[in-house]
Amino acid sequence: MLALKDIKSMFLCELKEDLAIEGIEKYRANQIYEWISKGVCSFEEMTNLSIKMRQALQEKYFIYRVKIEKKFVSKRDGTIKYLFSLTDGAMVESVLMKYEYGYSVCISTQAGCKMGCSFCATGKDKFFRNLYPSEMLSQIQEIQNDNNIRISNVVLMGMGEPLDNYDNTVRFLQLVSSEDGMNIGMRHITVSTCGLVDKIYKLAEKKFSVTLSVSLHAPNDRLRDKIMPINKKWKIKDVIEACKYYTKNTGRRVSIEYAMIENFNDSRKDAEDLELILKGILCHVNLIPINSVEGTEFKSSKITKIREFCEILNKKNINTTIRRTLGSDINASCGQLRHRNNFDKGG
Ligand code: SAH
Ligand code: SF4
């Protein structure tokens, strides 16, 4: 038997071509695509198609979906964290956040991660597999349907390293922003990376208007080497060069993530070193109080220290803000929920 095709990962034009081979009219592809974009999980739900056609589709295609396994709602700010299971039982997390401008979701791109950053819950677990574009879309659709809302912003900051799943991530970006599909503009999407330099260059070539967010977390290679294994392969200067190239090609300002770790990367000298690195690139720095993860010794810097750090950078004209931590009562940083679930299972 031929493997079923992943219909949600297809572009409308591909579906049209595919259906034409079966002798199905083009307008049918539009109808099917509309259902798929709404997040239906089966062909039976496509009620404007004949039963015969639904059966024919079922023999050729498969609709990937994600299923809500657990859901945590923050009492503080309404942030909702989802634990989803994939078709093969792999687990990923997503987070829904409400801002003044609308709803934003943080989605996962891999089940697990190979990068092994020492402060990250996802990096502590085994890598399971890459997500398909359809599974990335499904996280957004499931959350929209569960809350009866429309999502306006998407950040690829959940579990996994998006650029380590490059082809699927690129296809997802094209699908989610397509007018035929969910129509969420690229300007409203952020891709976060620990710094896969070769892939940053490749993405820059695409000239998408997505925001690139780089997880830097250290002001020099000596410290970055200690917490991020990727730094053995690509040094900070390589990452910064890639950021410059990204901005040159896309016109987009890069976002620099810097997790504040007590007595590790939070001194006045660290702020000054960071300023020297970032001088001359078009960027915005986000300071994030690090979330303590079970099995790690990292503690967040005190808020006074973070404010001081922020001020030093701003005085030197490096645009810096302190990230508002949403859902802190529900461990809303991605990776923590699945990690805990594995603990619960003794995994
Ligand atoms: N792999 C990508 C995207 C997923 S991680 C990346 O590393 O950028 C999303 C963000 O969460 C990254 O900036 C990552 O460094 C950060 N992060 C991971 N663990 C964290 C923790 N314990 N506290 C605060 N931020 C954390
Ligand atoms: Fe992977 Fe990002 Fe976590 Fe590092 S911080 S282990 S790259 S998910």
GROMACS .gro file of C-alpha atoms and ligand atoms in nm:
model
  381
    1MET     CA    1   0.000   0.000   0.000
    2LEU     CA    2   0.121   0.349  -0.079
    3ALA     CA    3   0.189   0.574   0.218
    4LEU     CA    4  -0.085   0.828   0.275
    5LYS     CA    5   0.006   1.185   0.184
    6ASP     CA    6   0.028   1.457   0.450
    7ILE     CA    7  -0.243   1.683   0.304
    8LYS     CA    8  -0.202   1.968   0.556
    9SER     CA    9   0.164   2.010   0.457
   10MET     CA   10   0.067   2.070   0.093
   11PHE     CA   11   0.023   2.405  -0.080
   12LEU     CA   12  -0.312   2.468  -0.245
   13CYS     CA   13  -0.151   2.455  -0.591
   14GLU     CA   14   0.000   2.114  -0.511
   15LEU     CA   15  -0.336   1.983  -0.395
   16LYS     CA   16  -0.505   2.116  -0.707
   17GLU     CA   17  -0.251   1.937  -0.929
   18ASP     CA   18  -0.284   1.620  -0.728
   19LEU     CA   19  -0.664   1.618  -0.742
   20ALA     CA   20  -0.664   1.696  -1.113
   21ILE     CA   21  -0.491   1.360  -1.171
   22GLU     CA   22  -0.793   1.197  -1.005
   23GLY     CA   23  -1.025   1.404  -1.224
   24ILE     CA   24  -1.148   1.618  -0.933
   25GLU     CA   25  -1.235   1.983  -1.016
   26LYS     CA   26  -1.014   2.266  -0.891
   27TYR     CA   27  -1.285   2.435  -0.684
   28ARG     CA   28  -1.306   2.117  -0.475
   29ALA     CA   29  -0.943   2.169  -0.376
   30ASN     CA   30  -1.039   2.515  -0.245
   31GLN     CA   31  -1.319   2.367  -0.036
   32ILE     CA   32  -1.094   2.096   0.105
   33TYR     CA   33  -0.819   2.348   0.177
   34GLU     CA   34  -1.061   2.568   0.368
   35TRP     CA   35  -1.158   2.277   0.593
   36ILE     CA   36  -0.795   2.182   0.646
   37SER     CA   37  -0.703   2.540   0.739
   38LYS     CA   38  -0.985   2.548   0.994
   39GLY     CA   39  -0.825   2.248   1.162
   40VAL     CA   40  -1.075   1.968   1.097
   41CYS     CA   41  -0.931   1.632   1.193
   42SER     CA   42  -1.115   1.401   0.952
   43PHE     CA   43  -1.257   1.398   0.600
   44GLU     CA   44  -1.601   1.306   0.741
   45GLU     CA   45  -1.630   1.661   0.874
   46MET     CA   46  -1.609   1.805   0.519
   47THR     CA   47  -1.983   1.810   0.482
   48ASN     CA   48  -1.997   1.995   0.150
   49LEU     CA   49  -1.822   1.701  -0.021
   50SER     CA   50  -2.002   1.385  -0.130
   51ILE     CA   51  -1.951   1.075   0.082
   52LYS     CA   52  -1.783   0.909  -0.214
   53MET     CA   53  -1.534   1.190  -0.247
   54ARG     CA   54  -1.460   1.191   0.126
   55GLN     CA   55  -1.387   0.819   0.104
   56ALA     CA   56  -1.161   0.868  -0.197
   57LEU     CA   57  -0.966   1.138  -0.010
   58GLN     CA   58  -0.928   0.914   0.292
   59GLU     CA   59  -0.766   0.648   0.077
   60LYS     CA   60  -0.501   0.886  -0.047
   61TYR     CA   61  -0.442   1.143   0.229
   62PHE     CA   62  -0.391   1.168   0.601
   63ILE     CA   63  -0.471   1.473   0.817
   64TYR     CA   64  -0.204   1.519   1.082
   65ARG     CA   65  -0.337   1.660   1.404
   66VAL     CA   66  -0.230   1.731   1.762
   67LYS     CA   67  -0.443   1.624   2.055
   68ILE     CA   68  -0.475   1.813   2.383
   69GLU     CA   69  -0.344   1.590   2.663
   70LYS     CA   70  -0.312   1.850   2.937
   71LYS     CA   71  -0.394   2.214   2.970
   72PHE     CA   72  -0.285   2.462   3.239
   73VAL     CA   73  -0.437   2.807   3.276
   74SER     CA   74  -0.240   3.073   3.463
   75LYS     CA   75  -0.445   3.238   3.735
   76ARG     CA   76  -0.216   3.540   3.714
   77ASP     CA   77  -0.250   3.640   3.351
   78GLY     CA   78  -0.463   3.385   3.165
   79THR     CA   79  -0.168   3.235   2.976
   80ILE     CA   80  -0.254   2.879   2.874
   81LYS     CA   81  -0.002   2.603   2.836
   82TYR     CA   82  -0.089   2.295   2.631
   83LEU     CA   83   0.068   1.954   2.629
   84PHE     CA   84  -0.016   1.795   2.293
   85SER     CA   85   0.029   1.439   2.175
   86LEU     CA   86   0.117   1.375   1.811
   87THR     CA   87  -0.017   1.088   1.603
   88ASP     CA   88   0.269   0.857   1.706
   89GLY     CA   89   0.246   0.947   2.075
   90ALA     CA   90   0.532   1.201   2.082
   91MET     CA   91   0.457   1.496   2.310
   92VAL     CA   92   0.510   1.866   2.246
   93GLU     CA   93   0.410   2.187   2.417
   94SER     CA   94   0.260   2.515   2.305
   95VAL     CA   95   0.167   2.830   2.495
   96LEU     CA   96  -0.110   3.082   2.429
   97MET     CA   97  -0.046   3.437   2.552
   98LYS     CA   98  -0.272   3.738   2.542
   99TYR     CA   99  -0.119   4.078   2.468
  100GLU     CA  100  -0.275   4.419   2.407
  101TYR     CA  101  -0.240   4.367   2.033
  102GLY     CA  102  -0.397   4.021   2.027
  103TYR     CA  103  -0.319   3.656   2.080
  104SER     CA  104   0.023   3.507   2.035
  105VAL     CA  105   0.118   3.139   2.037
  106CYS     CA  106   0.452   2.982   2.104
  107ILE     CA  107   0.477   2.653   1.916
  108SER     CA  108   0.717   2.359   1.905
  109THR     CA  109   0.911   2.254   1.596
  110GLN     CA  110   1.064   1.929   1.725
  111ALA     CA  111   0.978   1.671   1.988
  112GLY     CA  112   1.292   1.712   2.199
  113CYS     CA  113   1.607   1.888   2.085
  114LYS     CA  114   1.960   1.780   1.994
  115MET     CA  115   2.131   2.101   2.100
  116GLY     CA  116   2.167   2.019   2.469
  117CYS     CA  117   2.174   2.370   2.622
  118SER     CA  118   2.240   2.313   2.990
  119PHE     CA  119   1.970   2.548   3.126
  120CYS     CA  120   1.687   2.416   2.908
  121ALA     CA  121   1.429   2.153   3.003
  122THR     CA  122   1.386   2.042   2.641
  123GLY     CA  123   1.760   2.000   2.602
  124LYS     CA  124   1.761   1.764   2.901
  125ASP     CA  125   1.526   1.519   2.731
  126LYS     CA  126   1.607   1.289   2.442
  127PHE     CA  127   1.547   1.403   2.086
  128PHE     CA  128   1.246   1.221   1.949
  129ARG     CA  129   1.179   1.359   1.601
  130ASN     CA  130   1.120   1.657   1.375
  131LEU     CA  131   0.767   1.793   1.343
  132TYR     CA  132   0.601   1.813   1.003
  133PRO     CA  133   0.472   2.151   0.882
  134SER     CA  134   0.119   2.013   0.934
  135GLU     CA  135   0.192   1.946   1.301
  136MET     CA  136   0.319   2.300   1.350
  137LEU     CA  137   0.003   2.438   1.186
  138SER     CA  138  -0.213   2.203   1.395
  139GLN     CA  139  -0.086   2.347   1.722
  140ILE     CA  140  -0.213   2.691   1.617
  141GLN     CA  141  -0.543   2.555   1.482
  142GLU     CA  142  -0.614   2.346   1.791
  143ILE     CA  143  -0.552   2.645   2.018
  144GLN     CA  144  -0.770   2.873   1.802
  145ASN     CA  145  -1.054   2.621   1.810
  146ASP     CA  146  -1.018   2.546   2.180
  147ASN     CA  147  -1.057   2.915   2.266
  148ASN     CA  148  -1.267   3.030   1.973
  149ILE     CA  149  -1.016   3.302   1.887
  150ARG     CA  150  -0.797   3.409   1.599
  151ILE     CA  151  -0.422   3.404   1.660
  152SER     CA  152  -0.235   3.706   1.527
  153ASN     CA  153   0.126   3.625   1.618
  154VAL     CA  154   0.334   3.311   1.617
  155VAL     CA  155   0.671   3.250   1.780
  156LEU     CA  156   0.878   2.940   1.710
  157MET     CA  157   1.016   2.930   2.061
  158GLY     CA  158   0.862   2.612   2.192
  159MET     CA  159   1.039   2.282   2.204
  160GLY     CA  160   1.313   2.218   1.955
  161GLU     CA  161   1.548   2.408   1.731
  162PRO     CA  162   1.353   2.533   1.426
  163LEU     CA  163   1.662   2.567   1.207
  164ASP     CA  164   1.762   2.207   1.285
  165ASN     CA  165   1.432   2.117   1.114
  166TYR     CA  166   1.498   2.367   0.838
  167ASP     CA  167   1.296   2.240   0.542
  168ASN     CA  168   0.982   2.174   0.745
  169THR     CA  169   1.013   2.509   0.920
  170VAL     CA  170   1.045   2.695   0.590
  171ARG     CA  171   0.744   2.513   0.445
  172PHE     CA  172   0.548   2.591   0.761
  173LEU     CA  173   0.634   2.962   0.728
  174GLN     CA  174   0.510   2.962   0.371
  175LEU     CA  175   0.194   2.770   0.455
  176VAL     CA  176   0.093   2.966   0.764
  177SER     CA  177   0.137   3.297   0.585
  178SER     CA  178  -0.037   3.190   0.267
  179GLU     CA  179  -0.357   3.376   0.179
  180ASP     CA  180  -0.516   3.046   0.086
  181GLY     CA  181  -0.436   2.909   0.429
  182MET     CA  182  -0.418   3.063   0.776
  183ASN     CA  183  -0.298   3.396   0.638
  184ILE     CA  184  -0.083   3.501   0.935
  185GLY     CA  185   0.165   3.749   0.784
  186MET     CA  186   0.538   3.675   0.808
  187ARG     CA  187   0.586   4.006   0.990
  188HIS     CA  188   0.389   3.853   1.275
  189ILE     CA  189   0.614   3.550   1.303
  190THR     CA  190   0.938   3.504   1.498
  191VAL     CA  191   1.186   3.221   1.449
  192SER     CA  192   1.413   3.161   1.745
  193THR     CA  193   1.750   2.987   1.708
  194CYS     CA  194   2.040   2.896   1.933
  195GLY     CA  195   2.262   3.003   1.643
  196LEU     CA  196   2.285   2.752   1.357
  197VAL     CA  197   2.490   2.991   1.150
  198ASP     CA  198   2.475   2.809   0.814
  199LYS     CA  199   2.095   2.794   0.839
  200ILE     CA  200   2.067   3.163   0.932
  201TYR     CA  201   2.242   3.244   0.602
  202LYS     CA  202   2.013   3.006   0.417
  203LEU     CA  203   1.702   3.160   0.573
  204ALA     CA  204   1.829   3.510   0.495
  205GLU     CA  205   1.844   3.411   0.128
  206LYS     CA  206   1.469   3.348   0.138
  207LYS     CA  207   1.412   3.716   0.217
  208PHE     CA  208   1.110   3.635   0.432
  209SER     CA  209   1.004   3.918   0.660
  210VAL     CA  210   1.003   3.700   0.972
  211THR     CA  211   1.183   3.824   1.280
  212LEU     CA  212   1.494   3.627   1.366
  213SER     CA  213   1.552   3.582   1.736
  214VAL     CA  214   1.896   3.465   1.845
  215SER     CA  215   1.948   3.303   2.184
  216LEU     CA  216   2.284   3.449   2.280
  217HIS     CA  217   2.275   3.430   2.662
  218ALA     CA  218   2.642   3.516   2.711
  219PRO     CA  219   2.871   3.812   2.640
  220ASN     CA  220   3.176   3.604   2.546
  221ASP     CA  221   3.271   3.262   2.410
  222ARG     CA  222   3.418   3.146   2.742
  223LEU     CA  223   3.076   3.170   2.912
  224ARG     CA  224   2.871   3.064   2.611
  225ASP     CA  225   3.085   2.751   2.573
  226LYS     CA  226   2.980   2.650   2.925
  227ILE     CA  227   2.605   2.655   2.863
  228MET     CA  228   2.550   2.611   2.490
  229PRO     CA  229   2.731   2.324   2.311
  230ILE     CA  230   2.653   2.485   1.973
  231ASN     CA  231   2.912   2.749   2.060
  232LYS     CA  232   3.185   2.488   2.006
  233LYS     CA  233   3.088   2.487   1.639
  234TRP     CA  234   3.002   2.851   1.578
  235LYS     CA  235   3.150   3.129   1.787
  236ILE     CA  236   2.972   3.449   1.887
  237LYS     CA  237   3.143   3.648   1.612
  238ASP     CA  238   3.009   3.401   1.351
  239VAL     CA  239   2.658   3.441   1.491
  240ILE     CA  240   2.684   3.820   1.483
  241GLU     CA  241   2.807   3.817   1.121
  242ALA     CA  242   2.509   3.598   1.031
  243CYS     CA  243   2.273   3.843   1.206
  244LYS     CA  244   2.417   4.129   1.002
  245TYR     CA  245   2.362   3.931   0.683
  246TYR     CA  246   2.005   3.851   0.789
  247THR     CA  247   1.926   4.220   0.840
  248LYS     CA  248   2.097   4.317   0.515
  249ASN     CA  249   1.886   4.068   0.320
  250THR     CA  250   1.552   4.109   0.492
  251GLY     CA  251   1.559   4.461   0.636
  252ARG     CA  252   1.448   4.309   0.968
  253ARG     CA  253   1.590   4.398   1.307
  254VAL     CA  254   1.723   4.091   1.489
  255SER     CA  255   1.609   4.010   1.839
  256ILE     CA  256   1.878   3.900   2.086
  257GLU     CA  257   1.766   3.680   2.377
  258TYR     CA  258   1.975   3.701   2.692
  259ALA     CA  259   1.872   3.486   2.990
  260MET     CA  260   1.993   3.642   3.313
  261ILE     CA  261   2.169   3.386   3.533
  262GLU     CA  262   2.276   3.489   3.882
  263ASN     CA  263   2.652   3.535   3.924
  264PHE     CA  264   2.716   3.394   3.580
  265ASN     CA  265   2.641   3.649   3.307
  266ASP     CA  266   2.484   3.939   3.497
  267SER     CA  267   2.772   4.166   3.601
  268ARG     CA  268   2.835   4.522   3.489
  269LYS     CA  269   3.135   4.398   3.292
  270ASP     CA  270   2.913   4.140   3.117
  271ALA     CA  271   2.675   4.419   3.010
  272GLU     CA  272   2.968   4.621   2.877
  273ASP     CA  273   3.107   4.321   2.688
  274LEU     CA  274   2.764   4.255   2.541
  275GLU     CA  275   2.745   4.612   2.423
  276LEU     CA  276   3.078   4.575   2.241
  277ILE     CA  277   2.955   4.261   2.064
  278LEU     CA  278   2.626   4.413   1.956
  279LYS     CA  279   2.755   4.754   1.854
  280GLY     CA  280   2.680   4.808   1.488
  281ILE     CA  281   2.406   4.551   1.440
  282LEU     CA  282   2.040   4.640   1.411
  283CYS     CA  283   1.896   4.462   1.712
  284HIS     CA  284   1.673   4.462   2.013
  285VAL     CA  285   1.783   4.286   2.331
  286ASN     CA  286   1.538   4.092   2.547
  287LEU     CA  287   1.655   4.023   2.899
  288ILE     CA  288   1.483   3.716   3.042
  289PRO     CA  289   1.500   3.609   3.405
  290ILE     CA  290   1.608   3.245   3.365
  291ASN     CA  291   1.356   2.983   3.471
  292SER     CA  292   1.499   2.730   3.711
  293VAL     CA  293   1.465   2.381   3.568
  294GLU     CA  294   1.471   2.063   3.772
  295GLY     CA  295   1.814   1.905   3.763
  296THR     CA  296   2.000   2.231   3.689
  297GLU     CA  297   2.175   2.471   3.925
  298PHE     CA  298   2.082   2.793   3.743
  299LYS     CA  299   1.906   3.067   3.933
  300SER     CA  300   1.764   3.388   3.796
  301SER     CA  301   1.944   3.715   3.864
  302LYS     CA  302   1.769   3.950   4.105
  303ILE     CA  303   1.535   4.198   3.940
  304THR     CA  304   1.749   4.493   4.058
  305LYS     CA  305   2.048   4.339   3.881
  306ILE     CA  306   1.844   4.285   3.563
  307ARG     CA  307   1.725   4.647   3.568
  308GLU     CA  308   2.079   4.770   3.614
  309PHE     CA  309   2.197   4.553   3.323
  310CYS     CA  310   1.914   4.688   3.110
  311GLU     CA  311   2.001   5.044   3.193
  312ILE     CA  312   2.369   5.002   3.104
  313LEU     CA  313   2.278   4.872   2.758
  314ASN     CA  314   2.015   5.138   2.693
  315LYS     CA  315   2.256   5.413   2.794
  316LYS     CA  316   2.494   5.279   2.531
  317ASN     CA  317   2.212   5.296   2.275
  318ILE     CA  318   2.150   4.922   2.262
  319ASN     CA  319   1.773   4.899   2.263
  320THR     CA  320   1.695   4.667   2.556
  321THR     CA  321   1.384   4.558   2.744
  322ILE     CA  322   1.311   4.311   3.021
  323ARG     CA  323   1.080   4.035   2.899
  324ARG     CA  324   0.753   4.020   3.086
  325THR     CA  325   0.730   3.666   3.218
  326LEU     CA  326   0.384   3.531   3.146
  327GLY     CA  327   0.244   3.219   3.306
  328SER     CA  328   0.518   3.193   3.566
  329ASP     CA  329   0.278   3.003   3.795
  330ILE     CA  330   0.231   2.729   3.533
  331ASN     CA  331   0.595   2.684   3.422
  332ALA     CA  332   0.501   2.837   3.090
  333SER     CA  333   0.853   2.810   2.948
  334CYS     CA  334   0.841   2.542   2.689
  335GLY     CA  335   0.994   2.208   2.769
  336GLN     CA  336   0.912   2.213   3.136
  337LEU     CA  337   0.575   2.044   3.106
  338ARG     CA  338   0.681   1.755   2.888
  339HIS     CA  339   0.994   1.718   3.101
  340ARG     CA  340   0.779   1.698   3.413
  341ASN     CA  341   0.545   1.454   3.242
  342ASN     CA  342   0.843   1.228   3.174
  343PHE     CA  343   0.941   1.257   3.540
  344ASP     CA  344   0.586   1.166   3.641
  345LYS     CA  345   0.612   0.860   3.423
  346GLY     CA  346   0.952   0.784   3.571
  347GLY     CA  347   1.112   0.868   3.234
  348SAH     N1  348   1.580   2.627   2.009
  348SAH     C1  349   1.544   2.763   1.992
  348SAH     C2  350   1.398   2.791   2.022
  348SAH     C3  351   1.338   2.719   2.138
  348SAH     S1  352   1.399   2.766   2.297
  348SAH     C4  353   1.637   2.853   2.073
  348SAH     O1  354   1.713   2.801   2.153
  348SAH     O2  355   1.631   2.973   2.051
  348SAH     C5  356   1.318   2.925   2.316
  348SAH     C6  357   1.389   3.021   2.408
  348SAH     O3  358   1.378   2.977   2.544
  348SAH     C7  359   1.540   3.034   2.380
  348SAH     O4  360   1.577   3.171   2.383
  348SAH     C8  361   1.599   2.958   2.494
  348SAH     O5  362   1.732   2.995   2.517
  348SAH     C9  363   1.504   2.993   2.606
  348SAH     N2  364   1.512   2.908   2.724
  348SAH    C10  365   1.532   2.775   2.732
  348SAH     N3  366   1.535   2.734   2.860
  348SAH    C11  367   1.512   2.843   2.936
  348SAH    C12  368   1.503   2.866   3.075
  348SAH     N4  369   1.518   2.767   3.163
  348SAH     N5  370   1.479   2.992   3.117
  348SAH    C13  371   1.465   3.093   3.029
  348SAH     N6  372   1.472   3.079   2.896
  348SAH    C14  373   1.498   2.955   2.850
  349SF4    FE1  374   1.719   2.326   2.213
  349SF4    FE2  375   1.660   2.586   2.227
  349SF4    FE3  376   1.650   2.428   2.445
  349SF4    FE4  377   1.886   2.490   2.341
  349SF4     S1  378   1.738   2.632   2.432
  349SF4     S2  379   1.820   2.285   2.408
  349SF4     S3  380   1.838   2.494   2.125
  349SF4     S4  381   1.521   2.413   2.265
   0.00000   0.00000   0.00000
